[in-house]
Coordinates of C-alpha atoms in Angstrom, one line a residue:
M30 CA 103.5 -48.7 -90.1
V31 CA 106.1 -49.4 -92.6
F32 CA 103.8 -47.7 -94.7
E33 CA 103.6 -44.3 -92.8
L34 CA 107.7 -44.6 -92.3
G35 CA 108.3 -44.8 -95.8
A36 CA 105.5 -42.1 -96.4
G37 CA 107.4 -39.5 -94.1
V38 CA 105.3 -39.1 -91.4
G39 CA 106.9 -41.5 -88.4
L40 CA 105.4 -44.7 -86.6
P41 CA 103.9 -45.4 -83.5
L42 CA 106.1 -44.3 -80.6
A43 CA 109.0 -42.6 -82.9
S44 CA 108.4 -39.3 -81.0
V45 CA 109.3 -40.7 -77.9
L46 CA 111.7 -43.6 -79.0
G47 CA 112.9 -42.0 -82.3
P48 CA 112.6 -43.6 -85.6
Y49 CA 115.2 -46.2 -85.3
A50 CA 114.5 -47.5 -81.8
A51 CA 110.8 -47.4 -82.5
A52 CA 111.2 -49.4 -85.8
G53 CA 113.5 -52.2 -84.0
F54 CA 110.7 -52.4 -80.9
W55 CA 107.7 -52.9 -83.6
T56 CA 110.3 -55.0 -85.3
L57 CA 111.2 -57.4 -82.0
A58 CA 107.2 -57.6 -81.4
T59 CA 106.5 -58.2 -84.8
G60 CA 108.9 -61.0 -84.5
G61 CA 107.7 -62.3 -81.1
V62 CA 104.1 -62.5 -82.5
W63 CA 105.5 -64.7 -85.4
V64 CA 107.3 -66.9 -83.0
A65 CA 104.4 -67.6 -80.8
S66 CA 102.0 -68.1 -83.7
G67 CA 103.9 -71.2 -84.3
R68 CA 103.5 -72.6 -81.2
D69 CA 101.0 -75.0 -79.7
A70 CA 97.8 -73.4 -77.8
S71 CA 99.3 -72.3 -74.9
A72 CA 100.0 -68.8 -76.9
D73 CA 96.4 -68.6 -78.1
T74 CA 95.7 -66.0 -75.3
L75 CA 98.6 -64.0 -76.0
L76 CA 97.4 -64.2 -79.8
A77 CA 93.9 -63.4 -79.1
A78 CA 95.0 -60.4 -77.3
V79 CA 97.5 -59.2 -79.8
N80 CA 94.5 -59.7 -82.5
G81 CA 92.0 -57.7 -80.7
F82 CA 94.5 -54.8 -80.0
G83 CA 95.6 -54.9 -83.5
L84 CA 91.5 -54.3 -84.5
A85 CA 91.3 -51.6 -81.6
A86 CA 94.1 -49.6 -83.2
I87 CA 92.3 -49.9 -86.5
S88 CA 89.2 -49.1 -84.9
A89 CA 90.5 -46.0 -83.6
H90 CA 92.2 -45.0 -86.9
L91 CA 88.7 -45.5 -88.3
L92 CA 86.9 -43.3 -85.3
G93 CA 89.8 -40.9 -84.6
W94 CA 90.5 -39.0 -87.9
P95 CA 88.2 -37.4 -90.6
T96 CA 86.0 -39.8 -92.9
R97 CA 83.4 -40.1 -95.1
R98 CA 81.3 -43.2 -95.8
T99 CA 81.5 -45.2 -98.8
R100 CA 79.2 -46.6 -101.1
T101 CA 78.7 -49.6 -98.6
G102 CA 78.4 -47.8 -95.6
L103 CA 82.1 -48.3 -94.5
P104 CA 83.8 -45.3 -92.9
W105 CA 86.8 -44.4 -95.4
L106 CA 90.0 -42.1 -94.1
E107 CA 90.0 -38.8 -95.5
D108 CA 93.0 -37.9 -93.5
C109 CA 95.2 -39.7 -91.2
E110 CA 98.4 -38.8 -89.2
G111 CA 99.1 -36.3 -92.0
L112 CA 99.4 -38.5 -94.6
G113 CA 97.2 -36.4 -96.9
S114 CA 94.3 -37.3 -98.7
E115 CA 96.3 -38.5 -101.7
L116 CA 97.8 -41.5 -99.9
M117 CA 94.5 -42.2 -98.3
P118 CA 93.7 -44.8 -101.2
F119 CA 96.7 -46.9 -100.6
Y120 CA 96.2 -46.6 -96.5
N121 CA 92.5 -47.1 -96.3
P122 CA 92.9 -50.8 -98.0
I123 CA 96.0 -51.6 -95.7
L124 CA 93.8 -50.9 -92.6
Y125 CA 91.2 -52.9 -94.2
F126 CA 93.1 -55.8 -94.9
S127 CA 94.6 -55.6 -91.4
G128 CA 91.5 -55.4 -89.7
A129 CA 89.8 -58.8 -92.0
T130 CA 93.0 -60.7 -91.5
G131 CA 92.7 -60.0 -87.9
L132 CA 89.1 -60.8 -87.6
L133 CA 89.6 -63.8 -89.1
A134 CA 92.6 -65.0 -87.1
I135 CA 90.3 -64.3 -83.9
F136 CA 87.5 -66.4 -85.3
R137 CA 89.7 -68.8 -86.9
E138 CA 92.9 -69.0 -85.4
N139 CA 92.5 -68.5 -81.8
R140 CA 90.2 -70.6 -79.6
P141 CA 86.6 -69.1 -79.2
A142 CA 87.0 -69.0 -76.0
R143 CA 90.1 -66.4 -76.6
V144 CA 87.2 -64.3 -78.2
P145 CA 85.9 -62.2 -75.3
L146 CA 89.7 -61.4 -74.7
S147 CA 89.7 -59.8 -78.2
M148 CA 86.8 -58.0 -77.7
A149 CA 87.6 -56.5 -74.5
M150 CA 90.8 -55.1 -76.4
L151 CA 88.2 -53.1 -78.4
G152 CA 87.9 -51.1 -74.9
L153 CA 91.2 -49.4 -75.7
V154 CA 89.9 -47.6 -78.5
P155 CA 89.1 -44.4 -76.9
A156 CA 92.8 -44.3 -75.1
L157 CA 94.2 -45.2 -78.7
I158 CA 92.2 -42.3 -80.3
A159 CA 94.0 -39.9 -77.5
F160 CA 97.3 -41.5 -78.0
Q161 CA 97.4 -41.2 -81.9
H162 CA 96.7 -37.8 -81.5
W163 CA 99.2 -37.0 -78.7
E164 CA 101.8 -38.7 -80.9
H165 CA 101.0 -37.1 -84.1
R166 CA 101.2 -33.5 -82.4
R167 CA 104.7 -34.7 -81.1
L168 CA 105.7 -35.7 -84.4
L169 CA 104.3 -32.9 -86.2
R170 CA 106.6 -30.4 -83.4
Q171 CA 109.7 -32.6 -84.5
A172 CA 108.9 -32.4 -88.1
H173 CA 109.2 -28.5 -87.3
T174 CA 112.1 -28.2 -85.2
H175 CA 114.5 -31.4 -85.9
P176 CA 113.4 -32.4 -89.7
R177 CA 114.3 -35.5 -90.9
W178 CA 114.0 -37.8 -93.7
W179 CA 111.2 -40.0 -91.6
N180 CA 109.0 -37.0 -90.9
R181 CA 109.6 -35.0 -94.1
R182 CA 105.8 -34.9 -95.0
L183 CA 104.9 -33.7 -91.5
R184 CA 106.5 -30.1 -92.4
R185 CA 104.0 -29.3 -95.1
L186 CA 101.4 -28.8 -92.0
A187 CA 100.8 -26.4 -89.9
Y188 CA 102.3 -26.3 -86.3
T189 CA 101.7 -24.0 -83.7
P190 CA 103.4 -24.7 -80.5

């Protein structure tokens, strides 16, 4: 999310809450997960759900935006959320690193009994794809009607009301 904000395409929930409130929300959510990760096993269910949601969000990116296949057969985003092809060499590794750490956490840190909960979160992928595109359209409209530093990259994209 920090990458998207710095790149000038906004961040999740920015079109609804505004960039500062959305950044605050994600900071508090991240802090909450960080605190929960230091607890005993009582937080495992929450952490399994969070890790599963993270994998669902990454899957939604890879399934909901234009991709090509790499030599290894993995999907590689060509563009996503208005970042443009020039930023994809940086954004794709962020997604893959996040996905790898999420998988590692699910299978290593969260008790195996929590794996089904994490995997059930993948059922959210279609809804997350729809949300990502809805949010992108809202951010694109805002970039053309209310240009700001946090949506500057989106201004170069065509917008039709």
